[in-house]
PDB file of C-alpha atoms and ligand atoms in Angstrom:
ATOM      1  CA  MET A   1       2.359  -8.962  16.470  1.00  0.00           C
ATOM      2  CA  ARG A   2       2.507  -6.870  13.320  1.00  0.00           C
ATOM      3  CA  LYS A   3       2.807  -8.641   9.928  1.00  0.00           C
ATOM      4  CA  ASN A   4       5.404  -8.004   7.098  1.00  0.00           C
ATOM      5  CA  ILE A   5       3.624  -7.351   3.885  1.00  0.00           C
ATOM      6  CA  VAL A   6       5.218  -6.856   0.452  1.00  0.00           C
ATOM      7  CA  ALA A   7       2.479  -5.569  -2.139  1.00  0.00           C
ATOM      8  CA  GLY A   8       3.065  -5.354  -5.855  1.00  0.00           C
ATOM      9  CA  ASN A   9       1.134  -2.222  -7.133  1.00  0.00           C
ATOM     10  CA  TRP A  10       1.058  -3.003 -11.188  1.00  0.00           C
ATOM     11  CA  LYS A  11      -0.497   0.543 -11.790  1.00  0.00           C
ATOM     12  CA  MET A  12      -1.835   0.735 -15.486  1.00  0.00           C
ATOM     13  CA  ASN A  13       0.410  -1.977 -16.708  1.00  0.00           C
ATOM     14  CA  ASN A  14       0.079  -5.290 -18.436  1.00  0.00           C
ATOM     15  CA  THR A  15      -2.325  -6.716 -20.996  1.00  0.00           C
ATOM     16  CA  PHE A  16      -4.891  -9.306 -19.743  1.00  0.00           C
ATOM     17  CA  GLN A  17      -2.553 -12.053 -20.956  1.00  0.00           C
ATOM     18  CA  GLU A  18       0.413 -10.610 -19.441  1.00  0.00           C
ATOM     19  CA  ALA A  19      -1.273 -10.140 -16.040  1.00  0.00           C
ATOM     20  CA  GLU A  20      -2.652 -13.627 -15.834  1.00  0.00           C
ATOM     21  CA  GLU A  21       0.785 -15.033 -16.935  1.00  0.00           C
ATOM     22  CA  LEU A  22       2.498 -12.707 -14.096  1.00  0.00           C
ATOM     23  CA  ILE A  23       0.119 -13.728 -11.294  1.00  0.00           C
ATOM     24  CA  SER A  24       0.077 -17.490 -12.141  1.00  0.00           C
ATOM     25  CA  VAL A  25       4.293 -17.513 -12.097  1.00  0.00           C
ATOM     26  CA  ILE A  26       4.054 -15.633  -8.663  1.00  0.00           C
ATOM     27  CA  ALA A  27       1.541 -17.836  -7.164  1.00  0.00           C
ATOM     28  CA  ASP A  28       3.143 -21.108  -8.504  1.00  0.00           C
ATOM     29  CA  GLU A  29       6.775 -19.916  -7.252  1.00  0.00           C
ATOM     30  CA  LEU A  30       5.349 -18.698  -3.823  1.00  0.00           C
ATOM     31  CA  ASP A  31       3.610 -22.094  -3.307  1.00  0.00           C
ATOM     32  CA  GLU A  32       6.725 -24.033  -2.690  1.00  0.00           C
ATOM     33  CA  LYS A  33       8.126 -21.073  -0.336  1.00  0.00           C
ATOM     34  CA  ASP A  34       8.305 -20.478   3.567  1.00  0.00           C
ATOM     35  CA  LEU A  35       7.379 -17.025   3.423  1.00  0.00           C
ATOM     36  CA  GLN A  36       8.317 -14.523   6.035  1.00  0.00           C
ATOM     37  CA  CYS A  37       5.541 -11.875   4.958  1.00  0.00           C
ATOM     38  CA  GLU A  38       1.834 -11.460   3.597  1.00  0.00           C
ATOM     39  CA  VAL A  39       2.059 -10.961  -0.544  1.00  0.00           C
ATOM     40  CA  ILE A  40      -0.395  -8.845  -2.039  1.00  0.00           C
ATOM     41  CA  VAL A  41      -0.790  -8.291  -5.737  1.00  0.00           C
ATOM     42  CA  CYS A  42      -2.634  -4.969  -6.811  1.00  0.00           C
ATOM     43  CA  PRO A  43      -3.906  -5.468 -10.581  1.00  0.00           C
ATOM     44  CA  PRO A  44      -5.941  -2.906 -12.542  1.00  0.00           C
ATOM     45  CA  SER A  45      -9.488  -3.172 -11.644  1.00  0.00           C
ATOM     46  CA  ILE A  46     -10.752  -5.069 -14.816  1.00  0.00           C
ATOM     47  CA  TYR A  47      -8.142  -8.140 -13.801  1.00  0.00           C
ATOM     48  CA  LEU A  48      -9.279  -8.267 -10.136  1.00  0.00           C
ATOM     49  CA  GLU A  49     -11.708 -10.899 -11.059  1.00  0.00           C
ATOM     50  CA  MET A  50      -9.194 -13.195 -12.692  1.00  0.00           C
ATOM     51  CA  ALA A  51      -6.704 -12.212  -9.942  1.00  0.00           C
ATOM     52  CA  SER A  52      -9.247 -13.249  -7.061  1.00  0.00           C
ATOM     53  CA  ASP A  53      -9.243 -16.641  -8.691  1.00  0.00           C
ATOM     54  CA  TYR A  54      -5.601 -17.084  -8.065  1.00  0.00           C
ATOM     55  CA  GLY A  55      -6.012 -15.365  -4.954  1.00  0.00           C
ATOM     56  CA  GLU A  56      -8.463 -18.242  -3.864  1.00  0.00           C
ATOM     57  CA  GLU A  57      -6.040 -21.143  -4.771  1.00  0.00           C
ATOM     58  CA  SER A  58      -2.810 -19.704  -3.282  1.00  0.00           C
ATOM     59  CA  ILE A  59      -1.239 -17.438  -0.563  1.00  0.00           C
ATOM     60  CA  LEU A  60      -1.454 -14.623  -2.392  1.00  0.00           C
ATOM     61  CA  SER A  61      -3.868 -11.529  -1.082  1.00  0.00           C
ATOM     62  CA  ILE A  62      -5.530  -9.282  -3.857  1.00  0.00           C
ATOM     63  CA  ALA A  63      -5.962  -5.429  -3.618  1.00  0.00           C
ATOM     64  CA  ALA A  64      -7.441  -2.843  -5.669  1.00  0.00           C
ATOM     65  CA  GLN A  65      -5.591   0.049  -6.554  1.00  0.00           C
ATOM     66  CA  ASN A  66      -8.269   2.597  -5.842  1.00  0.00           C
ATOM     67  CA  VAL A  67     -12.047   2.502  -4.397  1.00  0.00           C
ATOM     68  CA  SER A  68     -14.965   4.853  -4.813  1.00  0.00           C
ATOM     69  CA  GLY A  69     -15.591   7.220  -1.570  1.00  0.00           C
ATOM     70  CA  TYR A  70     -19.224   6.584  -2.613  1.00  0.00           C
ATOM     71  CA  ASP A  71     -21.310   3.569  -1.512  1.00  0.00           C
ATOM     72  CA  ASN A  72     -23.264   2.550  -4.691  1.00  0.00           C
ATOM     73  CA  GLY A  73     -25.489   4.381  -7.130  1.00  0.00           C
ATOM     74  CA  ALA A  74     -25.177   7.020 -10.051  1.00  0.00           C
ATOM     75  CA  TYR A  75     -21.397   7.389 -10.069  1.00  0.00           C
ATOM     76  CA  THR A  76     -20.268   6.432 -13.631  1.00  0.00           C
ATOM     77  CA  GLY A  77     -16.924   5.099 -13.956  1.00  0.00           C
ATOM     78  CA  GLU A  78     -16.580   4.250 -10.221  1.00  0.00           C
ATOM     79  CA  VAL A  79     -16.031   0.924  -8.462  1.00  0.00           C
ATOM     80  CA  SER A  80     -17.454   0.302  -4.881  1.00  0.00           C
ATOM     81  CA  ALA A  81     -16.066  -1.040  -1.701  1.00  0.00           C
ATOM     82  CA  SER A  82     -19.068  -3.469  -1.705  1.00  0.00           C
ATOM     83  CA  MET A  83     -18.374  -4.734  -5.108  1.00  0.00           C
ATOM     84  CA  LEU A  84     -14.726  -5.322  -4.381  1.00  0.00           C
ATOM     85  CA  GLU A  85     -15.844  -7.132  -1.432  1.00  0.00           C
ATOM     86  CA  ALA A  86     -18.092  -9.389  -3.149  1.00  0.00           C
ATOM     87  CA  MET A  87     -15.530 -10.575  -5.607  1.00  0.00           C
ATOM     88  CA  GLY A  88     -13.433 -11.612  -2.508  1.00  0.00           C
ATOM     89  CA  ILE A  89     -10.771  -8.495  -2.450  1.00  0.00           C
ATOM     90  CA  SER A  90      -9.535  -8.138   0.770  1.00  0.00           C
ATOM     91  CA  TYR A  91      -7.478  -4.675   0.543  1.00  0.00           C
ATOM     92  CA  SER A  92      -7.259  -1.603  -1.430  1.00  0.00           C
ATOM     93  CA  ILE A  93      -4.855   0.835  -2.014  1.00  0.00           C
ATOM     94  CA  VAL A  94      -6.016   4.600  -1.046  1.00  0.00           C
ATOM     95  CA  GLY A  95      -4.110   8.003  -1.604  1.00  0.00           C
ATOM     96  CA  HIS A  96      -1.456   6.808  -3.927  1.00  0.00           C
ATOM     97  CA  SER A  97       0.626  10.028  -4.608  1.00  0.00           C
ATOM     98  CA  GLU A  98      -0.478   9.592  -8.618  1.00  0.00           C
ATOM     99  CA  ARG A  99      -4.034   9.817  -7.541  1.00  0.00           C
ATOM    100  CA  ARG A 100      -3.358  12.684  -5.456  1.00  0.00           C
ATOM    101  CA  LYS A 101      -1.465  14.404  -8.076  1.00  0.00           C
ATOM    102  CA  TYR A 102      -3.288  13.512 -11.472  1.00  0.00           C
ATOM    103  CA  PHE A 103      -6.955  13.030 -10.243  1.00  0.00           C
ATOM    104  CA  ASN A 104      -6.621  15.639  -7.550  1.00  0.00           C
ATOM    105  CA  GLU A 105      -7.950  13.622  -4.878  1.00  0.00           C
ATOM    106  CA  THR A 106      -8.340  15.369  -1.557  1.00  0.00           C
ATOM    107  CA  ASP A 107      -7.449  14.231   1.891  1.00  0.00           C
ATOM    108  CA  ALA A 108     -11.184  14.568   2.964  1.00  0.00           C
ATOM    109  CA  GLN A 109     -12.036  12.505  -0.254  1.00  0.00           C
ATOM    110  CA  LEU A 110      -9.504   9.840   0.715  1.00  0.00           C
ATOM    111  CA  ALA A 111     -10.962   9.819   4.075  1.00  0.00           C
ATOM    112  CA  GLU A 112     -14.399   8.813   2.642  1.00  0.00           C
ATOM    113  CA  LYS A 113     -12.589   5.768   0.790  1.00  0.00           C
ATOM    114  CA  VAL A 114     -11.140   4.583   3.929  1.00  0.00           C
ATOM    115  CA  ASP A 115     -14.477   4.870   5.658  1.00  0.00           C
ATOM    116  CA  ARG A 116     -15.868   2.855   2.604  1.00  0.00           C
ATOM    117  CA  LEU A 117     -13.198   0.190   2.666  1.00  0.00           C
ATOM    118  CA  LEU A 118     -13.977  -0.354   6.465  1.00  0.00           C
ATOM    119  CA  ASP A 119     -17.614  -0.396   6.062  1.00  0.00           C
ATOM    120  CA  TYR A 120     -17.149  -3.514   3.995  1.00  0.00           C
ATOM    121  CA  ASN A 121     -14.498  -4.996   6.127  1.00  0.00           C
ATOM    122  CA  MET A 122     -11.803  -4.055   3.852  1.00  0.00           C
ATOM    123  CA  LYS A 123      -8.476  -2.909   4.645  1.00  0.00           C
ATOM    124  CA  PRO A 124      -6.868   0.106   3.275  1.00  0.00           C
ATOM    125  CA  ILE A 125      -3.265   0.663   2.363  1.00  0.00           C
ATOM    126  CA  PHE A 126      -3.027   4.259   3.096  1.00  0.00           C
ATOM    127  CA  CYS A 127      -0.442   6.263   1.155  1.00  0.00           C
ATOM    128  CA  ILE A 128       1.480   9.154   2.377  1.00  0.00           C
ATOM    129  CA  GLY A 129       4.581  10.856   1.551  1.00  0.00           C
ATOM    130  CA  GLU A 130       6.131  14.458   0.571  1.00  0.00           C
ATOM    131  CA  LEU A 131       7.435  15.887  -2.515  1.00  0.00           C
ATOM    132  CA  LEU A 132      11.228  16.765  -3.072  1.00  0.00           C
ATOM    133  CA  GLU A 133      10.501  20.301  -2.581  1.00  0.00           C
ATOM    134  CA  GLU A 134       8.924  19.718   0.779  1.00  0.00           C
ATOM    135  CA  ARG A 135      11.669  17.654   1.804  1.00  0.00           C
ATOM    136  CA  GLU A 136      14.423  20.359   0.700  1.00  0.00           C
ATOM    137  CA  ALA A 137      12.358  22.597   2.540  1.00  0.00           C
ATOM    138  CA  GLY A 138      12.348  20.542   5.592  1.00  0.00           C
ATOM    139  CA  ASN A 139       8.645  20.012   5.655  1.00  0.00           C
ATOM    140  CA  HIS A 140       8.560  16.520   5.124  1.00  0.00           C
ATOM    141  CA  PHE A 141       7.471  15.632   8.764  1.00  0.00           C
ATOM    142  CA  ASN A 142       4.737  17.946   9.034  1.00  0.00           C
ATOM    143  CA  ILE A 143       3.498  16.802   5.472  1.00  0.00           C
ATOM    144  CA  VAL A 144       3.332  13.491   6.317  1.00  0.00           C
ATOM    145  CA  GLU A 145       1.685  14.127   9.970  1.00  0.00           C
ATOM    146  CA  SER A 146      -0.911  16.464   7.983  1.00  0.00           C
ATOM    147  CA  GLN A 147      -1.765  13.356   5.673  1.00  0.00           C
ATOM    148  CA  LEU A 148      -1.970  10.865   8.423  1.00  0.00           C
ATOM    149  CA  GLU A 149      -4.138  13.279  10.454  1.00  0.00           C
ATOM    150  CA  LYS A 150      -6.856  14.198   7.788  1.00  0.00           C
ATOM    151  CA  GLY A 151      -6.935  10.861   6.158  1.00  0.00           C
ATOM    152  CA  LEU A 152      -6.830   8.433   8.950  1.00  0.00           C
ATOM    153  CA  PHE A 153      -7.016   9.784  12.557  1.00  0.00           C
ATOM    154  CA  HIS A 154     -10.827  10.518  12.273  1.00  0.00           C
ATOM    155  CA  LEU A 155     -10.742   6.075  12.992  1.00  0.00           C
ATOM    156  CA  ASN A 156     -11.408   4.891  16.252  1.00  0.00           C
ATOM    157  CA  LYS A 157      -8.870   2.137  17.620  1.00  0.00           C
ATOM    158  CA  ASP A 158     -10.949  -0.618  16.367  1.00  0.00           C
ATOM    159  CA  GLU A 159     -10.940   0.833  12.852  1.00  0.00           C
ATOM    160  CA  PHE A 160      -7.392   1.608  12.600  1.00  0.00           C
ATOM    161  CA  LEU A 161      -6.418  -1.879  13.538  1.00  0.00           C
ATOM    162  CA  ASN A 162      -7.436  -2.727   9.806  1.00  0.00           C
ATOM    163  CA  VAL A 163      -5.140   0.110   8.471  1.00  0.00           C
ATOM    164  CA  VAL A 164      -1.730  -0.688   6.638  1.00  0.00           C
ATOM    165  CA  VAL A 165       0.007   2.546   6.066  1.00  0.00           C
ATOM    166  CA  ALA A 166       2.666   3.004   3.294  1.00  0.00           C
ATOM    167  CA  TYR A 167       5.133   5.849   3.540  1.00  0.00           C
ATOM    168  CA  GLU A 168       6.020   6.621  -0.071  1.00  0.00           C
ATOM    169  CA  PRO A 169       8.292   9.776  -0.701  1.00  0.00           C
ATOM    170  CA  VAL A 170       6.988  11.302  -4.075  1.00  0.00           C
ATOM    171  CA  TRP A 171      10.616  12.088  -5.208  1.00  0.00           C
ATOM    172  CA  ALA A 172      11.600   8.139  -5.016  1.00  0.00           C
ATOM    173  CA  ILE A 173       8.467   6.992  -7.037  1.00  0.00           C
ATOM    174  CA  GLY A 174       9.549   5.550 -10.366  1.00  0.00           C
ATOM    175  CA  THR A 175      12.642   7.555 -10.252  1.00  0.00           C
ATOM    176  CA  GLY A 176      15.219   5.035  -9.251  1.00  0.00           C
ATOM    177  CA  VAL A 177      16.285   7.464  -6.399  1.00  0.00           C
ATOM    178  CA  VAL A 178      15.316   5.190  -3.326  1.00  0.00           C
ATOM    179  CA  ALA A 179      15.341   6.853   0.203  1.00  0.00           C
ATOM    180  CA  THR A 180      18.296   5.490   2.222  1.00  0.00           C
ATOM    181  CA  PRO A 181      17.526   3.019   4.934  1.00  0.00           C
ATOM    182  CA  GLU A 182      18.177   5.798   7.556  1.00  0.00           C
ATOM    183  CA  GLN A 183      15.810   7.992   5.853  1.00  0.00           C
ATOM    184  CA  ALA A 184      13.171   5.466   5.583  1.00  0.00           C
ATOM    185  CA  GLN A 185      13.736   4.258   9.331  1.00  0.00           C
ATOM    186  CA  GLU A 186      13.647   7.855  10.486  1.00  0.00           C
ATOM    187  CA  MET A 187      10.089   8.566   8.935  1.00  0.00           C
ATOM    188  CA  HIS A 188       8.552   5.290   9.892  1.00  0.00           C
ATOM    189  CA  SER A 189       9.639   5.887  13.166  1.00  0.00           C
ATOM    190  CA  PHE A 190       8.243   9.121  13.221  1.00  0.00           C
ATOM    191  CA  ILE A 191       4.904   7.633  11.633  1.00  0.00           C
ATOM    192  CA  ARG A 192       4.911   5.088  14.504  1.00  0.00           C
ATOM    193  CA  GLY A 193       5.346   7.551  16.944  1.00  0.00           C
ATOM    194  CA  LEU A 194       2.455   9.621  15.897  1.00  0.00           C
ATOM    195  CA  ILE A 195       0.170   6.458  15.962  1.00  0.00           C
ATOM    196  CA  THR A 196       1.345   5.955  19.518  1.00  0.00           C
ATOM    197  CA  LYS A 197       0.292   9.315  20.713  1.00  0.00           C
ATOM    198  CA  LYS A 198      -3.216   8.941  19.162  1.00  0.00           C
ATOM    199  CA  TYR A 199      -3.954   5.249  19.394  1.00  0.00           C
ATOM    200  CA  GLY A 200      -1.471   3.942  22.014  1.00  0.00           C
ATOM    201  CA  VAL A 201       1.679   1.768  22.042  1.00  0.00           C
ATOM    202  CA  ASP A 202      -0.051  -1.477  21.563  1.00  0.00           C
ATOM    203  CA  ILE A 203      -2.006  -0.366  18.168  1.00  0.00           C
ATOM    204  CA  ALA A 204       1.217   1.590  16.959  1.00  0.00           C
ATOM    205  CA  GLU A 205       3.439  -1.598  17.506  1.00  0.00           C
ATOM    206  CA  ASP A 206       0.805  -3.453  15.441  1.00  0.00           C
ATOM    207  CA  THR A 207       0.671  -1.368  12.778  1.00  0.00           C
ATOM    208  CA  THR A 208       2.176  -2.281   9.377  1.00  0.00           C
ATOM    209  CA  ILE A 209       4.085   0.508   7.856  1.00  0.00           C
ATOM    210  CA  LEU A 210       5.599  -0.310   4.327  1.00  0.00           C
ATOM    211  CA  TYR A 211       8.212   1.570   2.594  1.00  0.00           C
ATOM    212  CA  GLY A 212       7.477   2.539  -1.627  1.00  0.00           C
ATOM    213  CA  GLY A 213       9.611   4.118  -3.803  1.00  0.00           C
ATOM    214  CA  SER A 214      11.989   2.623  -6.066  1.00  0.00           C
ATOM    215  CA  CYS A 215      12.421  -0.438  -3.855  1.00  0.00           C
ATOM    216  CA  ASN A 216      13.863  -3.229  -5.815  1.00  0.00           C
ATOM    217  CA  ALA A 217      15.649  -6.652  -5.538  1.00  0.00           C
ATOM    218  CA  SER A 218      18.801  -5.152  -4.749  1.00  0.00           C
ATOM    219  CA  ASN A 219      17.822  -2.742  -1.912  1.00  0.00           C
ATOM    220  CA  ALA A 220      14.828  -4.083  -0.329  1.00  0.00           C
ATOM    221  CA  SER A 221      16.695  -6.282   2.270  1.00  0.00           C
ATOM    222  CA  THR A 222      18.674  -3.101   3.506  1.00  0.00           C
ATOM    223  CA  LEU A 223      15.320  -0.984   3.732  1.00  0.00           C
ATOM    224  CA  PHE A 224      13.576  -4.192   5.588  1.00  0.00           C
ATOM    225  CA  ALA A 225      16.212  -4.899   8.095  1.00  0.00           C
ATOM    226  CA  ASN A 226      15.256  -1.342   9.727  1.00  0.00           C
ATOM    227  CA  LYS A 227      12.791  -2.061  12.950  1.00  0.00           C
ATOM    228  CA  ASP A 228      10.234   0.199  11.931  1.00  0.00           C
ATOM    229  CA  VAL A 229       9.870  -1.025   7.986  1.00  0.00           C
ATOM    230  CA  ASP A 230       7.585  -3.793   7.824  1.00  0.00           C
ATOM    231  CA  GLY A 231       7.876  -4.608   4.145  1.00  0.00           C
ATOM    232  CA  GLY A 232       7.311  -2.595   0.839  1.00  0.00           C
ATOM    233  CA  LEU A 233       4.899  -1.501  -1.639  1.00  0.00           C
ATOM    234  CA  ILE A 234       6.561  -2.189  -4.835  1.00  0.00           C
ATOM    235  CA  GLY A 235       5.845  -0.673  -8.303  1.00  0.00           C
ATOM    236  CA  GLY A 236       8.097  -1.136 -11.158  1.00  0.00           C
ATOM    237  CA  ALA A 237      10.062  -4.027  -9.700  1.00  0.00           C
ATOM    238  CA  SER A 238       6.547  -6.045  -9.104  1.00  0.00           C
ATOM    239  CA  LEU A 239       5.978  -6.238 -13.033  1.00  0.00           C
ATOM    240  CA  ASN A 240       8.908  -8.840 -13.027  1.00  0.00           C
ATOM    241  CA  ALA A 241       7.929 -12.156 -11.183  1.00  0.00           C
ATOM    242  CA  ASP A 242      11.919 -12.756 -10.535  1.00  0.00           C
ATOM    243  CA  ASP A 243      12.585  -9.441  -8.824  1.00  0.00           C
ATOM    244  CA  PHE A 244       9.304  -9.648  -7.245  1.00  0.00           C
ATOM    245  CA  ILE A 245       9.787 -12.637  -5.669  1.00  0.00           C
ATOM    246  CA  LYS A 246      13.418 -11.639  -4.648  1.00  0.00           C
ATOM    247  CA  ILE A 247      12.134  -8.665  -2.793  1.00  0.00           C
ATOM    248  CA  ILE A 248       9.643 -10.960  -0.940  1.00  0.00           C
ATOM    249  CA  GLU A 249      12.564 -13.268   0.091  1.00  0.00           C
ATOM    250  CA  SER A 250      14.362 -10.096   1.418  1.00  0.00           C
ATOM    251  CA  PHE A 251      13.040 -10.562   4.769  1.00  0.00           C
TER     252      PHE A 251
HETATM  253  P1  LIG B 301       7.989   2.289  -7.848  1.00  0.00           P
HETATM  254  O1  LIG B 301       6.441   2.594  -7.373  1.00  0.00           O
HETATM  255  O2  LIG B 301       8.398   1.212  -6.796  1.00  0.00           O
HETATM  256  O3  LIG B 301       8.123   2.043  -9.270  1.00  0.00           O
HETATM  257  O4  LIG B 301       9.018   3.456  -7.409  1.00  0.00           O
HETATM  258  C1  LIG B 301       6.147   2.735  -6.059  1.00  0.00           C
HETATM  259  C2  LIG B 301       4.656   2.989  -5.884  1.00  0.00           C
HETATM  260  O5  LIG B 301       4.421   3.956  -6.595  1.00  0.00           O
HETATM  261  O6  LIG B 301       3.795   2.347  -5.100  1.00  0.00           O
END
């Protein structure tokens, strides 16, 4: 049975006090609810220890926004999967389009990051998605296929079972221009088809595929109603507790 997930990607936002206030409100509110999805919060790495304490006392899972592709050692500024795992962090986002664009992360580096997470029994939330010009040129399916093949399809079946895929069309991220439910369903079903071809129908049916990009409290329910959309990776709207909770309740 595949899991529905709503994950909040805080990106590089919030002071420590704001971050703690936000996570404590979310944890408290969710405590009283009958949830139809797993809820993940992805704070900046410097807040992960604080967040992990809230995670332990609530139903929240905590994710890092990034992880090193190296194991451990002389890599100044990096945070390793072993460090995250030791702190009780269960997931990490990998390959967000902002990291691909601003930090020049390549498909090969992203595949390394996926491997390091799996080495430590952590789960990658692997982001894929096309640029506006790629969609306009009719290349969106090819781009997404290539990102999946290069970043994930080196995994064997058992490893792949730990992966969450997030389809995030780059033109929808932070722009207020959300994909239509039809565009999201079309791409999610394409992605599930590729996973079926590579790993078989059972694994494909068990894989959670999230949608990300201007998903908010008003449009989440029409997106999540699609049969291949198993939840969302939420940026801006996850910084407001009421909006984030409305999205969580959209199933
Ligand atoms: P957004 O970001 O919801 O602010 O568009 C989504 C993301 O980048 O994961």
